[in-house]
Amino acid sequence: MLKTPTLVITLLAFHVCTYAQTIKAGKDVAKTNQLANAAPNKTSSITFHLETVAGIGPSGFSNSVIANTDMLKNSKDPFYREEYKAYPQMKNKPALDSLVEYLYIVNDPQFFFQNYVAGIYSKEFMIKKMGHLKYELADTIKLSRKPLLCYIAVIAGFNSNKQPVYMVDANNNGDFSDDKTSPVLSRIMDEELMVNSSQTADITYMYKGQVKGGTKRSLPRRLFTIKSSRSASLSLSLII
């Protein structure tokens, strides 16, 4: 006689629990439908208008002291004489006293690799040079086999007024006849003066497998002047 009430109470409790879960599930579905049909929150946006200006930033500049081309050409070390083989032979150099010529290589691995592909550099030279640059040979797959303008040609000397001047091959066409001279400065701390005294050169580079074009700003700075009884010569560093 006692088993029957217990069974009824158990069934009744199960029914109430099930009913409560059904109601809760129904509420959750209704709430989800309300959220789905609700209008999205309005968002606001801010538009920034940017202007490109000539300057040094954002990463500052690099200052490089490099050998002039004659030092490589006339070196007693055959390794440096071979490096000189790929340097462009510039045309129409201006009549400057104590003229010195520099070639600043913007992308060293690309420069040496493309000239190896062109047959100018030997395989042994290219492997050794890449070792000096700590560049993995396997990564040459990322470089262009077609020549890129990855260097800047610069010459400097004294004009007729005995003032030190320099010239950059601005369009990178191997010809100085269409370029201009600018004064070589000694101490440069002011950014505006650096920009106004610098010159730009056209370059090309690889980006995501495609050749892109751009410009590189450069400014030779006089380190010191070597004077002799007959002439004077400039020693420069190149600010890029």
Tab-separated table of N, CA, C and O in Angstrom, residues 146-190:
chain	number	residue	atom	x	y	z
A	146	LYS	N	66.007	39.073	-62.706
A	146	LYS	CA	66.151	40.211	-63.611
A	146	LYS	C	66.780	41.377	-62.839
A	146	LYS	O	66.488	41.576	-61.659
A	147	PRO	N	67.635	42.149	-63.492
A	147	PRO	CA	68.332	43.235	-62.781
A	147	PRO	C	67.364	44.273	-62.215
A	147	PRO	O	66.421	44.696	-62.883
A	148	LEU	N	67.616	44.660	-60.989
A	148	LEU	CA	66.867	45.724	-60.336
A	148	LEU	C	67.795	46.915	-60.099
A	148	LEU	O	69.014	46.768	-60.026
A	149	LEU	N	67.207	48.081	-59.981
A	149	LEU	CA	67.975	49.285	-59.645
A	149	LEU	C	68.121	49.324	-58.130
A	149	LEU	O	67.398	50.045	-57.426
A	150	CYS	N	69.063	48.555	-57.624
A	150	CYS	CA	69.220	48.400	-56.176
A	150	CYS	C	70.496	49.070	-55.688
A	150	CYS	O	71.148	48.587	-54.760
A	151	TYR	N	70.855	50.165	-56.315
A	151	TYR	CA	72.072	50.891	-55.955
A	151	TYR	C	71.904	52.368	-56.303
A	151	TYR	O	70.994	52.755	-57.046
A	152	ILE	N	72.792	53.193	-55.733
A	152	ILE	CA	72.781	54.629	-55.996
A	152	ILE	C	74.197	55.067	-56.331
A	152	ILE	O	75.127	54.847	-55.544
A	153	ALA	N	74.373	55.664	-57.493
A	153	ALA	CA	75.691	56.149	-57.925
A	153	ALA	C	75.858	57.605	-57.497
A	153	ALA	O	74.978	58.440	-57.730
A	154	VAL	N	76.989	57.895	-56.863
A	154	VAL	CA	77.271	59.234	-56.352
A	154	VAL	C	78.698	59.623	-56.728
A	154	VAL	O	79.614	58.802	-56.657
A	155	ILE	N	78.882	60.871	-57.150
A	155	ILE	CA	80.236	61.395	-57.364
A	155	ILE	C	80.380	62.694	-56.580
A	155	ILE	O	79.385	63.361	-56.271
A	156	ALA	N	81.610	63.029	-56.259
A	156	ALA	CA	81.867	64.255	-55.502
A	156	ALA	C	83.233	64.810	-55.884
A	156	ALA	O	84.076	64.084	-56.432
A	157	GLY	N	83.434	66.062	-55.614
A	157	GLY	CA	84.705	66.719	-55.917
A	157	GLY	C	84.602	68.192	-55.613
A	157	GLY	O	83.648	68.649	-54.967
A	158	PHE	N	85.564	68.952	-56.098
A	158	PHE	CA	85.588	70.391	-55.861
A	158	PHE	C	85.245	71.123	-57.153
A	158	PHE	O	85.788	70.818	-58.219
A	159	ASN	N	84.334	72.097	-57.060
A	159	ASN	CA	83.975	72.870	-58.245
A	159	ASN	C	85.007	73.961	-58.510
A	159	ASN	O	86.052	74.029	-57.835
A	160	SER	N	84.717	74.828	-59.455
A	160	SER	CA	85.686	75.860	-59.840
A	160	SER	C	85.945	76.860	-58.719
A	160	SER	O	86.956	77.568	-58.728
A	161	ASN	N	85.027	76.929	-57.759
A	161	ASN	CA	85.203	77.824	-56.607
A	161	ASN	C	85.851	77.112	-55.419
A	161	ASN	O	85.849	77.653	-54.301
A	162	LYS	N	86.362	75.922	-55.673
A	162	LYS	CA	87.033	75.126	-54.648
A	162	LYS	C	86.080	74.675	-53.532
A	162	LYS	O	86.504	74.365	-52.422
A	163	GLN	N	84.790	74.658	-53.860
A	163	GLN	CA	83.797	74.208	-52.899
A	163	GLN	C	83.478	72.722	-53.138
A	163	GLN	O	83.317	72.297	-54.290
A	164	PRO	N	83.368	71.911	-52.065
A	164	PRO	CA	83.027	70.500	-52.248
A	164	PRO	C	81.559	70.328	-52.629
A	164	PRO	O	80.670	70.879	-51.974
A	165	VAL	N	81.326	69.616	-53.705
A	165	VAL	CA	79.959	69.370	-54.186
A	165	VAL	C	79.808	67.885	-54.515
A	165	VAL	O	80.791	67.160	-54.656
A	166	TYR	N	78.562	67.449	-54.632
A	166	TYR	CA	78.296	66.061	-55.013
A	166	TYR	C	77.151	66.002	-56.002
A	166	TYR	O	76.395	66.965	-56.178
A	167	MET	N	77.005	64.860	-56.642
A	167	MET	CA	75.949	64.642	-57.622
A	167	MET	C	75.474	63.205	-57.520
A	167	MET	O	76.266	62.274	-57.357
A	168	VAL	N	74.157	63.020	-57.577
A	168	VAL	CA	73.531	61.692	-57.532
A	168	VAL	C	72.892	61.402	-58.883
A	168	VAL	O	72.290	62.290	-59.491
A	169	ASP	N	73.051	60.178	-59.358
A	169	ASP	CA	72.358	59.759	-60.588
A	169	ASP	C	70.888	59.553	-60.235
A	169	ASP	O	70.444	58.451	-59.921
A	170	ALA	N	70.123	60.647	-60.290
A	170	ALA	CA	68.767	60.667	-59.741
A	170	ALA	C	67.818	59.675	-60.421
A	170	ALA	O	67.021	59.014	-59.755
A	171	ASN	N	67.880	59.563	-61.751
A	171	ASN	CA	66.985	58.638	-62.445
A	171	ASN	C	67.635	57.274	-62.689
A	171	ASN	O	67.073	56.426	-63.375
A	172	ASN	N	68.823	57.090	-62.151
A	172	ASN	CA	69.518	55.799	-62.194
A	172	ASN	C	69.654	55.263	-63.621
A	172	ASN	O	69.453	54.062	-63.881
A	173	ASN	N	70.036	56.166	-64.542
A	173	ASN	CA	70.188	55.765	-65.944
A	173	ASN	C	71.655	55.641	-66.358
A	173	ASN	O	71.965	55.494	-67.535
A	174	GLY	N	72.560	55.735	-65.387
A	174	GLY	CA	73.981	55.591	-65.689
A	174	GLY	C	74.593	56.784	-66.372
A	174	GLY	O	75.683	56.689	-66.940
A	175	ASP	N	73.921	57.946	-66.289
A	175	ASP	CA	74.378	59.140	-67.003
A	175	ASP	C	74.186	60.354	-66.100
A	175	ASP	O	73.073	60.624	-65.633
A	176	PHE	N	75.269	61.120	-65.873
A	176	PHE	CA	75.194	62.282	-64.998
A	176	PHE	C	74.836	63.573	-65.738
A	176	PHE	O	74.738	64.628	-65.109
A	177	SER	N	74.630	63.497	-67.043
A	177	SER	CA	74.397	64.724	-67.810
A	177	SER	C	73.081	65.401	-67.448
A	177	SER	O	72.917	66.605	-67.676
A	178	ASP	N	72.127	64.652	-66.908
A	178	ASP	CA	70.818	65.215	-66.571
A	178	ASP	C	70.639	65.381	-65.059
A	178	ASP	O	69.516	65.439	-64.559
A	179	ASP	N	71.752	65.461	-64.326
A	179	ASP	CA	71.689	65.590	-62.872
A	179	ASP	C	72.317	66.905	-62.415
A	179	ASP	O	72.949	67.607	-63.201
A	180	LYS	N	72.141	67.237	-61.159
A	180	LYS	CA	72.595	68.524	-60.637
A	180	LYS	C	73.555	68.307	-59.469
A	180	LYS	O	73.554	67.261	-58.817
A	181	THR	N	74.380	69.319	-59.210
A	181	THR	CA	75.303	69.268	-58.082
A	181	THR	C	74.687	69.960	-56.866
A	181	THR	O	73.870	70.872	-56.996
A	182	SER	N	75.090	69.484	-55.691
A	182	SER	CA	74.668	70.077	-54.427
A	182	SER	C	75.885	70.167	-53.521
A	182	SER	O	76.840	69.396	-53.667
A	183	PRO	N	75.874	71.092	-52.565
A	183	PRO	CA	77.042	71.231	-51.685
A	183	PRO	C	77.190	70.044	-50.739
A	183	PRO	O	76.207	69.464	-50.287
A	184	VAL	N	78.422	69.692	-50.458
A	184	VAL	CA	78.722	68.665	-49.458
A	184	VAL	C	78.885	69.359	-48.121
A	184	VAL	O	79.706	70.271	-47.986
A	185	LEU	N	78.112	68.934	-47.139
A	185	LEU	CA	78.159	69.544	-45.816
A	185	LEU	C	79.016	68.716	-44.869
A	185	LEU	O	79.199	67.505	-45.066
A	186	SER	N	79.517	69.356	-43.845
A	186	SER	CA	80.374	68.658	-42.886
A	186	SER	C	79.571	68.149	-41.695
A	186	SER	O	79.455	66.953	-41.464
A	187	ARG	N	78.992	69.040	-40.927
A	187	ARG	CA	78.202	68.661	-39.755
A	187	ARG	C	76.742	68.956	-40.024
A	187	ARG	O	76.370	70.090	-40.329
A	188	ILE	N	75.928	67.933	-39.906
A	188	ILE	CA	74.509	68.082	-40.212
A	188	ILE	C	73.705	67.557	-39.027
A	188	ILE	O	73.710	66.358	-38.747
A	189	MET	N	73.008	68.450	-38.332
A	189	MET	CA	72.178	68.056	-37.206
A	189	MET	C	70.711	68.420	-37.425
A	189	MET	O	69.821	67.793	-36.875
A	190	ASP	N	70.476	69.435	-38.240
A	190	ASP	CA	69.123	69.920	-38.460
A	190	ASP	C	68.434	69.089	-39.551
A	190	ASP	O	68.959	68.938	-40.662
